[in-house]
Coordinates of C-alpha atoms in Angstrom, one line a residue:
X1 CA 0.0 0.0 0.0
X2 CA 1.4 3.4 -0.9
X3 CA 0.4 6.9 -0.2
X4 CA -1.9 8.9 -2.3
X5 CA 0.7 11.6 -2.3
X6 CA 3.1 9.7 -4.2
X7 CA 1.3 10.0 -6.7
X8 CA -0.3 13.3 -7.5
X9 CA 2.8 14.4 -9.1
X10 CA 2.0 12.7 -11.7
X11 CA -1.8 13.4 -12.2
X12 CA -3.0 16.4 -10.5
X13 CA -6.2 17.1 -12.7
X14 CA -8.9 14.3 -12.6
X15 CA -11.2 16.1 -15.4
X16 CA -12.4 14.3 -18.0
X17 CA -12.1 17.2 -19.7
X18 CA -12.5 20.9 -19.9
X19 CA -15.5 22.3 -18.7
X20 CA -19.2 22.2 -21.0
X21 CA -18.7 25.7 -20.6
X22 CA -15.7 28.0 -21.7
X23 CA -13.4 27.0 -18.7
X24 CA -9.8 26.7 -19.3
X25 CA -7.9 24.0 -17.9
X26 CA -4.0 24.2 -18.2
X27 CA -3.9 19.9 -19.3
X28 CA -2.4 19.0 -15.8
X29 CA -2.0 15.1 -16.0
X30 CA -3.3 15.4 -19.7
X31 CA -1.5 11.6 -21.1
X32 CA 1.3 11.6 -23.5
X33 CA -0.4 9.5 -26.2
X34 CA 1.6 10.5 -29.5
X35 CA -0.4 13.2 -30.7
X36 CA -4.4 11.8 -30.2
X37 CA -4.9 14.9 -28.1
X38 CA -3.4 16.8 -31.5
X39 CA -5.3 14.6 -33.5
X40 CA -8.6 15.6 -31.1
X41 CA -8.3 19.2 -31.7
X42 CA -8.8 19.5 -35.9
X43 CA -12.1 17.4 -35.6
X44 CA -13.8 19.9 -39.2
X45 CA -16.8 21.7 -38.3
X46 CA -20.2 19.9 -38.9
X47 CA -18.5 16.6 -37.2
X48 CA -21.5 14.0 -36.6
X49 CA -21.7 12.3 -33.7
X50 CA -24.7 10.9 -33.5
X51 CA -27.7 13.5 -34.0
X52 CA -25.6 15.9 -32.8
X53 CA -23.0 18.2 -35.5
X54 CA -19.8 19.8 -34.5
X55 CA -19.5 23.5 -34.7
X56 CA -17.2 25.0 -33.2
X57 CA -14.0 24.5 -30.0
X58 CA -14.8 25.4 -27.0
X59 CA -11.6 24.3 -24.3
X60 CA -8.9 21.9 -24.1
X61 CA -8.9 19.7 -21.3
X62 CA -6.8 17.5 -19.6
X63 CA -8.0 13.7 -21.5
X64 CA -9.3 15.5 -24.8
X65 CA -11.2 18.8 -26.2
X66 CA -14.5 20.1 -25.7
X67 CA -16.1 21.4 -29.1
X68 CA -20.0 23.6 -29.3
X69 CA -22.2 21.3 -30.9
X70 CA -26.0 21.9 -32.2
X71 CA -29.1 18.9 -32.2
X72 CA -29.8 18.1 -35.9
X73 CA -33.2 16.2 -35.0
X74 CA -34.5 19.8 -33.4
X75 CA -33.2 21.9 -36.1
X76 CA -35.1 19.6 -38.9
X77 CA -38.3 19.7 -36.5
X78 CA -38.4 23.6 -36.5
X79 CA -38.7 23.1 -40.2
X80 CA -39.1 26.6 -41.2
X81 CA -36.3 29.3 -42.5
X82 CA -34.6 31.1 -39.8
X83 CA -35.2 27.7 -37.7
X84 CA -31.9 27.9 -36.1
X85 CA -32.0 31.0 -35.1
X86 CA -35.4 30.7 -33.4
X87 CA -34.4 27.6 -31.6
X88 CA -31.3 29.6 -30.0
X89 CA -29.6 28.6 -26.7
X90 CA -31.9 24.6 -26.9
X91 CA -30.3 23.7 -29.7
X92 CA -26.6 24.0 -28.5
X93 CA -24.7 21.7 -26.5
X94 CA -21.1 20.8 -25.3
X95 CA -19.4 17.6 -26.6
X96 CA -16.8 16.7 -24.4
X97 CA -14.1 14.5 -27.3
X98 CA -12.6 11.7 -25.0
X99 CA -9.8 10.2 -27.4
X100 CA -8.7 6.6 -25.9
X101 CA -6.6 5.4 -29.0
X102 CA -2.6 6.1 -28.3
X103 CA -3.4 5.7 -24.5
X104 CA -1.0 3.6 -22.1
X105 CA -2.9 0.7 -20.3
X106 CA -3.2 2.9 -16.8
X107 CA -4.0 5.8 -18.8
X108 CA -7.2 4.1 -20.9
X109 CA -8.1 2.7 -17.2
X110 CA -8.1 5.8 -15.5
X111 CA -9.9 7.2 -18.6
X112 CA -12.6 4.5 -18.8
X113 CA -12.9 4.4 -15.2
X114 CA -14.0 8.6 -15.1
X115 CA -15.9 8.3 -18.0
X116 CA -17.8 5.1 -16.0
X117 CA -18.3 7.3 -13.4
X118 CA -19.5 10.4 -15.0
X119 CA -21.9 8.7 -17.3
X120 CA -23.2 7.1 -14.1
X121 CA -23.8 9.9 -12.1
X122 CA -25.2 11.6 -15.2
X123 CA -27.9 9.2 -15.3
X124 CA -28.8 8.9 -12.1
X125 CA -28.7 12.8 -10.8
X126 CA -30.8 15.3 -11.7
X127 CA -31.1 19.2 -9.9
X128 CA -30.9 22.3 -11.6
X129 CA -27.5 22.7 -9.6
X130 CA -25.5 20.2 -11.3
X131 CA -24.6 20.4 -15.5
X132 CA -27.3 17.3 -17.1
X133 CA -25.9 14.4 -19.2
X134 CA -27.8 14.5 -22.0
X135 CA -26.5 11.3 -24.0
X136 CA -23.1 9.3 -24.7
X137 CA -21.9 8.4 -27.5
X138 CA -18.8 6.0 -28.6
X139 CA -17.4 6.7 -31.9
X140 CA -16.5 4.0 -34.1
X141 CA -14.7 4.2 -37.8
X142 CA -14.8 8.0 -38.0
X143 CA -11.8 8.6 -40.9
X144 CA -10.3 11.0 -38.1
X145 CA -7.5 10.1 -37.0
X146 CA -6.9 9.1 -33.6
X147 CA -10.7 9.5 -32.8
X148 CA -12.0 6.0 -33.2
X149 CA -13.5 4.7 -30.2
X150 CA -13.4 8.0 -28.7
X151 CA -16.1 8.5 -25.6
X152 CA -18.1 12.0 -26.2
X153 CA -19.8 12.7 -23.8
X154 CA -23.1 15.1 -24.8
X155 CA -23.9 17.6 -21.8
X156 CA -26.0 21.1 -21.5
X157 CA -23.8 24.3 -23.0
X158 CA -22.3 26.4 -20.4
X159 CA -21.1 30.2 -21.4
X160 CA -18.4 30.1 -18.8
X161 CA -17.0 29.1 -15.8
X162 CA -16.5 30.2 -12.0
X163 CA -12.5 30.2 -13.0
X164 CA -13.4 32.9 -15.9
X165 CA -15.1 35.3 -13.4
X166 CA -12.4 35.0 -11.1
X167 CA -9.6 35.1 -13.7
X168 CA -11.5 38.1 -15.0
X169 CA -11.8 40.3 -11.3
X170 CA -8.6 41.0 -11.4
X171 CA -8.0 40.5 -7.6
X172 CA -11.4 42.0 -7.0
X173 CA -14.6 40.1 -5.2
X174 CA -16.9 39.0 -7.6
X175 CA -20.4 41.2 -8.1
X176 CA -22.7 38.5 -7.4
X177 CA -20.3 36.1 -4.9
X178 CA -23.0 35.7 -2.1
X179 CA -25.4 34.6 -5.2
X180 CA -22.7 32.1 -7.2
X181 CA -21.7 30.7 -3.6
X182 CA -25.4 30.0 -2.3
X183 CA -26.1 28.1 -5.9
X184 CA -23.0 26.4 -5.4
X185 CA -23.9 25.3 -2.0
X186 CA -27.3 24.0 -3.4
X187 CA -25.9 21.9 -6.0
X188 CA -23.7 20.3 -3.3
X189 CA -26.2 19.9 -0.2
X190 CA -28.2 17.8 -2.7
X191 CA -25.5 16.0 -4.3
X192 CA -24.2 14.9 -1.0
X193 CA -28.4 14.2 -0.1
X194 CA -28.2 11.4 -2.5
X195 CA -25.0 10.1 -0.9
X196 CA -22.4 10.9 -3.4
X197 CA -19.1 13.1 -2.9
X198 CA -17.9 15.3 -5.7
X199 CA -14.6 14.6 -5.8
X200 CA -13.1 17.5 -7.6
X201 CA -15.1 20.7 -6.6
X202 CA -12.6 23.9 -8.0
X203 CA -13.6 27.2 -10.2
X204 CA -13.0 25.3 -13.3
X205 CA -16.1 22.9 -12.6
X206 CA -18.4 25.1 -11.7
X207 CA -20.4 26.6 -14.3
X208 CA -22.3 29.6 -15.5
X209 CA -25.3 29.3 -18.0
X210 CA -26.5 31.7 -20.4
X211 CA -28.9 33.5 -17.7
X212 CA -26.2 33.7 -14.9
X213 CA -27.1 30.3 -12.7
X214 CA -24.4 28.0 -11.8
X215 CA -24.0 24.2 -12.0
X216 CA -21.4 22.2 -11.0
X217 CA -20.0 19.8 -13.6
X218 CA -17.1 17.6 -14.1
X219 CA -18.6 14.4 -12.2
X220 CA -15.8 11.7 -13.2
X221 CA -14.3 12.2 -9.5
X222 CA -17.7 11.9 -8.3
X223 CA -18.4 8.5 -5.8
X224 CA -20.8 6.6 -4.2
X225 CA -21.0 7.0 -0.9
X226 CA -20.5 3.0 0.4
X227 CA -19.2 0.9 3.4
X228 CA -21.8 -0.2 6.2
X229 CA -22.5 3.9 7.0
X230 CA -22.2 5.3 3.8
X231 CA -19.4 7.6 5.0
X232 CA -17.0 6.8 2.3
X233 CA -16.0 6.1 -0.8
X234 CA -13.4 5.7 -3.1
X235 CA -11.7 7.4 -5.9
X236 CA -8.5 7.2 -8.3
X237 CA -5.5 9.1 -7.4
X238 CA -6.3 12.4 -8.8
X239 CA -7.5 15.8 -8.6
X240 CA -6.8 19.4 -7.8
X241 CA -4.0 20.4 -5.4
X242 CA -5.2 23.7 -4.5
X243 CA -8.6 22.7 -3.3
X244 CA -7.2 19.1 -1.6
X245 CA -8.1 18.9 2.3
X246 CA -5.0 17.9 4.2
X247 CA -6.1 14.2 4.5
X248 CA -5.8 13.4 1.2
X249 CA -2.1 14.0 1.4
X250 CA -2.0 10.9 3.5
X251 CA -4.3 8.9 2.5
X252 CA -3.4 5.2 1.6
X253 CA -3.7 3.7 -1.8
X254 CA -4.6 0.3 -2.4
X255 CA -6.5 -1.3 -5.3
X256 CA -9.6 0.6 -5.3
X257 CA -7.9 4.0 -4.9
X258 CA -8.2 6.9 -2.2
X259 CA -10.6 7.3 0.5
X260 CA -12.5 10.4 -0.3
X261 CA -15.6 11.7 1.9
X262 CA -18.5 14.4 1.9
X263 CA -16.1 16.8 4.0
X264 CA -13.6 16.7 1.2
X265 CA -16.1 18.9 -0.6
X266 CA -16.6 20.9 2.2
X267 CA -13.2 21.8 2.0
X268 CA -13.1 22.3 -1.3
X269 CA -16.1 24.8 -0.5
X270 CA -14.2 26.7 1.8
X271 CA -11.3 27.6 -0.5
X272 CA -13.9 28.8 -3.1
X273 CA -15.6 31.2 -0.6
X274 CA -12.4 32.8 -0.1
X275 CA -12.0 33.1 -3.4
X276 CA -15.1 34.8 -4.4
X277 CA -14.5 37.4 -2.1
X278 CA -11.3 38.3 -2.8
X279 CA -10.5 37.6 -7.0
X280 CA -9.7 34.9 -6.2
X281 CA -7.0 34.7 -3.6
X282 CA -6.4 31.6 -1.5
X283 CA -6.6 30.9 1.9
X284 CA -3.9 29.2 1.8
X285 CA -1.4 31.6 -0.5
X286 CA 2.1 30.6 -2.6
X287 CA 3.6 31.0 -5.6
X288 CA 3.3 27.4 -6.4
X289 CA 0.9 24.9 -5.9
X290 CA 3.4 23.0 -3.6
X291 CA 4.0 26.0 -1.7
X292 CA 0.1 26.4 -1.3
X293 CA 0.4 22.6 -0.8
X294 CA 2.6 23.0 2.1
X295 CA 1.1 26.1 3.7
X296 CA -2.1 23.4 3.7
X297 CA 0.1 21.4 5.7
X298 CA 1.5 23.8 7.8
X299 CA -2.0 24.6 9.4
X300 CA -3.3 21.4 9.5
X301 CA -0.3 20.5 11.5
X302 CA -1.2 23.4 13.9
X303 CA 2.4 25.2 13.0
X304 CA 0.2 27.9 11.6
X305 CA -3.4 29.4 12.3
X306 CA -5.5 29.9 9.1
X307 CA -5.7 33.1 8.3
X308 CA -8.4 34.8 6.2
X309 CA -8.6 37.9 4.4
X310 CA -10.5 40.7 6.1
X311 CA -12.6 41.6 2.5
X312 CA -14.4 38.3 3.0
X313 CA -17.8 39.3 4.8
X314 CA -18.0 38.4 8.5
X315 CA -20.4 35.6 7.9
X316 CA -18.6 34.4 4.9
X317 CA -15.3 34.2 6.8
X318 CA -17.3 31.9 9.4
X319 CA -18.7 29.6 6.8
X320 CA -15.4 29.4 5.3
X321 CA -13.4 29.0 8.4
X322 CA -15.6 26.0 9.4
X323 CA -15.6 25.0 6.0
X324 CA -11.7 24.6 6.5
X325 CA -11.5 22.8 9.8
X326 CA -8.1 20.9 9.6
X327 CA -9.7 17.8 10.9
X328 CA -12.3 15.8 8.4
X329 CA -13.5 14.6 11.7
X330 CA -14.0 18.4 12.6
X331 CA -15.7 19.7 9.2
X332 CA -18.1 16.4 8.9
X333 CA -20.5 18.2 11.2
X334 CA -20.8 20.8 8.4
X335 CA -22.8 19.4 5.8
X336 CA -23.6 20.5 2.7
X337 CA -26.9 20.7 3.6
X338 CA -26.1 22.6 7.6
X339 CA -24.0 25.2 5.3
X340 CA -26.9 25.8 2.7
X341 CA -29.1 26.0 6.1
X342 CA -27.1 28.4 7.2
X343 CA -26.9 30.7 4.3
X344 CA -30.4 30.9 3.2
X345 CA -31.3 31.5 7.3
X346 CA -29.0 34.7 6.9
X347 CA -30.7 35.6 3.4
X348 CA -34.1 35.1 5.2
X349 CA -33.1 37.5 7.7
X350 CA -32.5 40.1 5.2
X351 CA -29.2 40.6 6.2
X352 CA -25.9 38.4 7.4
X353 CA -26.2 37.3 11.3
X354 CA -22.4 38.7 12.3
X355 CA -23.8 42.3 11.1
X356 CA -26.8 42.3 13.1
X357 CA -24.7 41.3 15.9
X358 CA -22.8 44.0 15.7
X359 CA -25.4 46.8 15.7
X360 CA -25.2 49.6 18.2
X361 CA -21.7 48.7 19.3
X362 CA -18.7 50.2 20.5
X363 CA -15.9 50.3 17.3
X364 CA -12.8 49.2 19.5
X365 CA -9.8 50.1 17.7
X366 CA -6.0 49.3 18.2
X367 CA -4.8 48.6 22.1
X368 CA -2.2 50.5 23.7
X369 CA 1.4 49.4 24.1
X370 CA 2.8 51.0 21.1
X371 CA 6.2 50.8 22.4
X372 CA 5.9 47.3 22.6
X373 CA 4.6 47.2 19.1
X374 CA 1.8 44.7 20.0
X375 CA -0.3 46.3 18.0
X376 CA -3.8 45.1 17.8
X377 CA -7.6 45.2 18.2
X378 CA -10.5 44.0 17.4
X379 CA -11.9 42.4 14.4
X380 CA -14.8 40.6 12.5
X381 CA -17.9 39.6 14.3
X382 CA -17.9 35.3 13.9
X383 CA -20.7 33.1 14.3
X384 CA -21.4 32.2 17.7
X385 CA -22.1 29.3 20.0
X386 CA -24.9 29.1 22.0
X387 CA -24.6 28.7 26.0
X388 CA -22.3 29.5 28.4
X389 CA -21.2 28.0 31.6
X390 CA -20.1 23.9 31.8
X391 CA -16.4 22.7 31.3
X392 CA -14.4 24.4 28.4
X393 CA -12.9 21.0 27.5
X394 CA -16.2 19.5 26.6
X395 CA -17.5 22.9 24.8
X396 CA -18.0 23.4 20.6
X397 CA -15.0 24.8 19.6
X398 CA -15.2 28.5 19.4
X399 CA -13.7 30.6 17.2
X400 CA -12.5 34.6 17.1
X401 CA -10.5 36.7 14.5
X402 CA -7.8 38.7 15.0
X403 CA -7.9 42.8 14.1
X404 CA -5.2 44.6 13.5
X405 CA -6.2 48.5 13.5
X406 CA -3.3 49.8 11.7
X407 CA -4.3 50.1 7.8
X408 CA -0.6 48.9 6.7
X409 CA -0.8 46.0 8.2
X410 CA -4.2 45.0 7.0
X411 CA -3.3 45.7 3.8
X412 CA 0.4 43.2 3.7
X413 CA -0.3 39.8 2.7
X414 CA 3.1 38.6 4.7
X415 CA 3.8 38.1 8.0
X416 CA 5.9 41.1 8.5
X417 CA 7.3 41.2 12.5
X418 CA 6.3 44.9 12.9
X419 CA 2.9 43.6 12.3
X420 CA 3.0 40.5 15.0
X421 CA 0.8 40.8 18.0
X422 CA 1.7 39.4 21.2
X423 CA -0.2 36.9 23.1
X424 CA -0.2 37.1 27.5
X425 CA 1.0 34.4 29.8
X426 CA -1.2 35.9 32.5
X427 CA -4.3 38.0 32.2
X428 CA -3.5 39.2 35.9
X429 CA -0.7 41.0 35.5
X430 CA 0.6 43.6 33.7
X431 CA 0.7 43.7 29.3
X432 CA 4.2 44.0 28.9
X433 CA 7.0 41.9 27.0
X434 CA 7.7 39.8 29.9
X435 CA 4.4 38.7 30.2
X436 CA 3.9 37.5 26.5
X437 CA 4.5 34.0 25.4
X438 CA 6.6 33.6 22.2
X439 CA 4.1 32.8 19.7
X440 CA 2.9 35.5 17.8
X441 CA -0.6 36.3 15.7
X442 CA -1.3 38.5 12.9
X443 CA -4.5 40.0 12.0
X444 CA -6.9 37.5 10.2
X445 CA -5.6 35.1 12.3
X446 CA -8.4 32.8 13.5
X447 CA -7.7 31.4 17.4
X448 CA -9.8 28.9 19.0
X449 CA -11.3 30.3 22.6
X450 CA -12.2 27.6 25.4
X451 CA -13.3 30.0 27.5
X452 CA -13.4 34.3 28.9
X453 CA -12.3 36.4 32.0
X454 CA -14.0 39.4 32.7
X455 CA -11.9 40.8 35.0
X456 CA -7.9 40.4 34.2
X457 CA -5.8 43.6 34.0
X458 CA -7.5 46.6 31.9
X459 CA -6.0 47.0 28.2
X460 CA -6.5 50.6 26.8
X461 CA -6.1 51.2 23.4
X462 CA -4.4 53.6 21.3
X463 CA -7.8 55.6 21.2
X464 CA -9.0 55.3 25.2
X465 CA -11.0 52.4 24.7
X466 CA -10.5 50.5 28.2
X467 CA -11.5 46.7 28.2
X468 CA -10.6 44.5 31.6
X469 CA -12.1 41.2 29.6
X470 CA -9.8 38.7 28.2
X471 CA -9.5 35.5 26.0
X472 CA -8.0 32.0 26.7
X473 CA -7.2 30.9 23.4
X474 CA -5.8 27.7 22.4
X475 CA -2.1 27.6 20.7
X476 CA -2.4 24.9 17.8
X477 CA 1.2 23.8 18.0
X478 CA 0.7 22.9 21.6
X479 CA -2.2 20.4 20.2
X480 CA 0.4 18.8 18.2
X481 CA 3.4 18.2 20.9
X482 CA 5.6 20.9 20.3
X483 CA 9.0 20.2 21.3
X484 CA 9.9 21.8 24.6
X485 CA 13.1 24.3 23.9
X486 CA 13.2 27.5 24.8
X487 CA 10.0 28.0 26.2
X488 CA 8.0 26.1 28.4
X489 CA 5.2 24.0 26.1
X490 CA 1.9 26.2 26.8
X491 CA -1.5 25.1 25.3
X492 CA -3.3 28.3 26.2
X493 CA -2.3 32.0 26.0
X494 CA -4.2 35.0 26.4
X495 CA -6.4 37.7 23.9
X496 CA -7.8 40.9 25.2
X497 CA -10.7 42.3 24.1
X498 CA -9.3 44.9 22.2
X499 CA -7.5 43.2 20.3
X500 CA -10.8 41.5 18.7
X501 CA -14.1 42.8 17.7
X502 CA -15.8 39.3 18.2
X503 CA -18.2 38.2 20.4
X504 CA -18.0 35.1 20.8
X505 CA -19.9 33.3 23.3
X506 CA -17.8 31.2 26.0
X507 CA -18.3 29.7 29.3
X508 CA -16.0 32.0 31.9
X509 CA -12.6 31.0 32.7
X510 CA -12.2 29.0 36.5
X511 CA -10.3 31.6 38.9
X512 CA -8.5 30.9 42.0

């Protein structure tokens, strides 16, 4: 048995293709095959395949090409001049060109076991969320080089694709995010209703139709939930680094493939709502995909907090950040269907829960201590946990976000030093260097509270806000045995108030 990660190096796109839509895909994994994939791309216009005629390329993708093609059989029923015109948008379709000739013997398997899986799906699902297999067709002696007994598959026409949008905002948050996001989250509460996992959620496969809704597409990840619960299921060695949860760089990989579950998507999910909001920045950022890879890593490890970007709404920050739980464990209680729960509660309520929260009160701004440059405040308002009281072991994790008041530092994307904000041993003495534990945060930073104390030392900030109420967060590295050096091993340190603008609701702290 080896590790899934040993392999992804070689296949990091699981796509049967590109998109039905205009989505790009760079051919990631895309098989070496002596040219078929050349061969695909010259296919003439007015192609048959089956009832359906070629007209024009649409995307490369990573097995084949994906060309516009029109129904002949509703084009001859019109009947009448100007037919085609009339008939528009119904008549056109996407045929996704799956070459198999030229392939190596692991290549056609991996091919024919998508395809399998994609046509299956197709028939079985149906939702105005997710992109509709309309037929599949096998191509036999069709004078094209290359192309005999290719696999088209026939699916719904798509005008582009989530990755356009974002490749198109220019670092900007889309116009319509809260909308794209809430369609997307439809598509995959019902998908994962019927006990399937997506397998390979990303920009790229999630489309936008002619009138602006979205459907996911791209099903030839897509698995069966099975074993005695239904909690799993299993999935060849592919897919998209970027939008990977950290368990599937350690998964084990035997004959049938990876273990892949619903919170796979979930965390796919996350990564996307950062996105939106942002052009499309990740959560997770690097040059590379293996640097992204290994900042994953990083956090999941607890040797870094996840940090998101304050231009994300406060209750899309929250959905993400759960979304994005290190632990599969941790992110199975968020369901596709919980999330879509949440968001349309928040879109019943004419407004997002955080900002009604946050009505009427107090801005706190940066804290004092200047000299000391822990320079900090408050920050986003998260979604709260009900009750208070009880033992903080045994309470939901809470969450809070870390706000930096000074403008620069919002604005850097690194984790400059000057920026760092210190962390107290003791809430009951005084805030000053000696009495800060050596981990720093930075603003966006997302800390895990077990519990509050109302009355530790007052914290005044740079503009006379006075706050005596402090935080007992959790340090992640602690959760993962930190090796004791030069600092005794703490799992806890200390937030005050003003350095967050979250209200998060926490049993109080046990004094004496």
């Amino acid at each position: 048995m080896s590790s899934a990660s040993e392999t992804y190096d070689e296949t990091v796109d699981g796509s049967t293709g590109g998109g039905a839509g205009g989505s790009r895909h760079d051919g990631a994994g895309a098989p070496d095959h002596d040219g078929t994939d050349e061969t695909a791309r010259l296919i003439p216009r007015g192609f048959r395949v089956g009832r359906w005629e070629v007209t024009e390329p649409i995307a490369d993708g990573g097995w084949g090409r994906v060309y516009e093609g029109r129904d002949t059989q509703m084009d001859a029923a019109e009947g009448t001049e100007g037919a085609e015109a009339s008939a528009g948008a119904e008549c056109r379709v996407a045929l996704k060109f799956l070459p198999t000739s030229g392939l190596a013997p692991r290549q056609a398997e991996r091919l024919a076991e998508t395809v399998r899986r994609e046509i299956e799906f197709g028939s079985r699902a149906r939702h105005p969320r997710l992109m509709r297999l309309l037929d599949s067709v096998v191509l036999g002696d069709t004078g094209v080089p290359g192309l005999d007994g290719a696999v088209v598959l026939v699916m719904e026409r798509a005008e582009s694709s989530l990755q356009d949008l974002l490749d198109a905002a220019d670092g900007s948050p889309l116009p319509e995010a809260e909308r794209l996001v809430t369609e997307v989250c439809e598509g995959l509460a019902h998908l994962h209703r019927l006990g399937w996992v997506h397998g390979d959620l990303k920009p790229d496969n999630v489309l936008i139709m002619a009138d602006g809704s979205v459907r996911l597409s791209d099903f030839g990840l897509t698995v069966e939930l099975d074993g005695t619960r239904g909690t799993h299921g299993y999935i060849p060695p592919l897919g998209s680094p970027d939008y990977m949860p950290p368990e599937r760089w350690r998964a084990p990989l035997d004959e049938r493939g990876v273990q892949v579950r619903p919170s796979a998507d979930v965390w796919a999910l996350g990564v996307m709502i950062h996105q939106v909001f942002t052009g499309g920045a990740s959560p997770f950022p690097g040059a590379t995909f293996a640097s992204r890879v290994s900042a994953v890593q990083e956090y999941a490890e607890g040797r870094a907090p996840l940090r998101l970007h304050v231009v994300v709404p406060e209750f899309w920050r929250t959905l993400a950040a759960d979304c994005l739980l290190p632990a599969h464990t941790e992110r199975a209680a968020h369901t596709g269907e919980s999330l879509l729960a949440r968001v349309r509660t928040a879109a019943d309520g004419d407004g997002l829960p955080a900002a009604r929260q946050r009505t009427g009160r107090r801005t706190v701004a940066l804290a004092a201590g200047a000299a000391l440059t822990l320079l900090g405040t408050g920050g986003a308002a998260w979604w709260q946990w009900g009750g208070s009281g009880g033992d903080p072991r045994t309470a939901p994790e809470v969450r809070l976000s870390v706000y930096n008041a000074d403008a620069k530092c919002r604005a850097r994307t690194d984790r400059h030093p000057m920026c760092s904000l210190g962390l107290a041993i003791d809430p009951a003495t005084p805030y000053v260097l000696d009495n800060v534990v050596e981990t720093r945060v930075w603003h966006g930073d997302v800390l895990a509270v077990e519990c509050g104390l109302e009355r530790g030392v007052p914290v005044t900030d740079e503009t006379g806000v006075r706050s005596s109420r402090w935080f007992r967060v959790r340090l992640a590295a602690a959760d993962e045995g930190a090796e004791k050096d030069t600092e005794t091993v703490r799992a806890t340190a200390w937030l005050p108030d003003v350095r967050t603008r979250s209200r998060p609701v926490v049993p109080a702290c046990a004094t004496g």
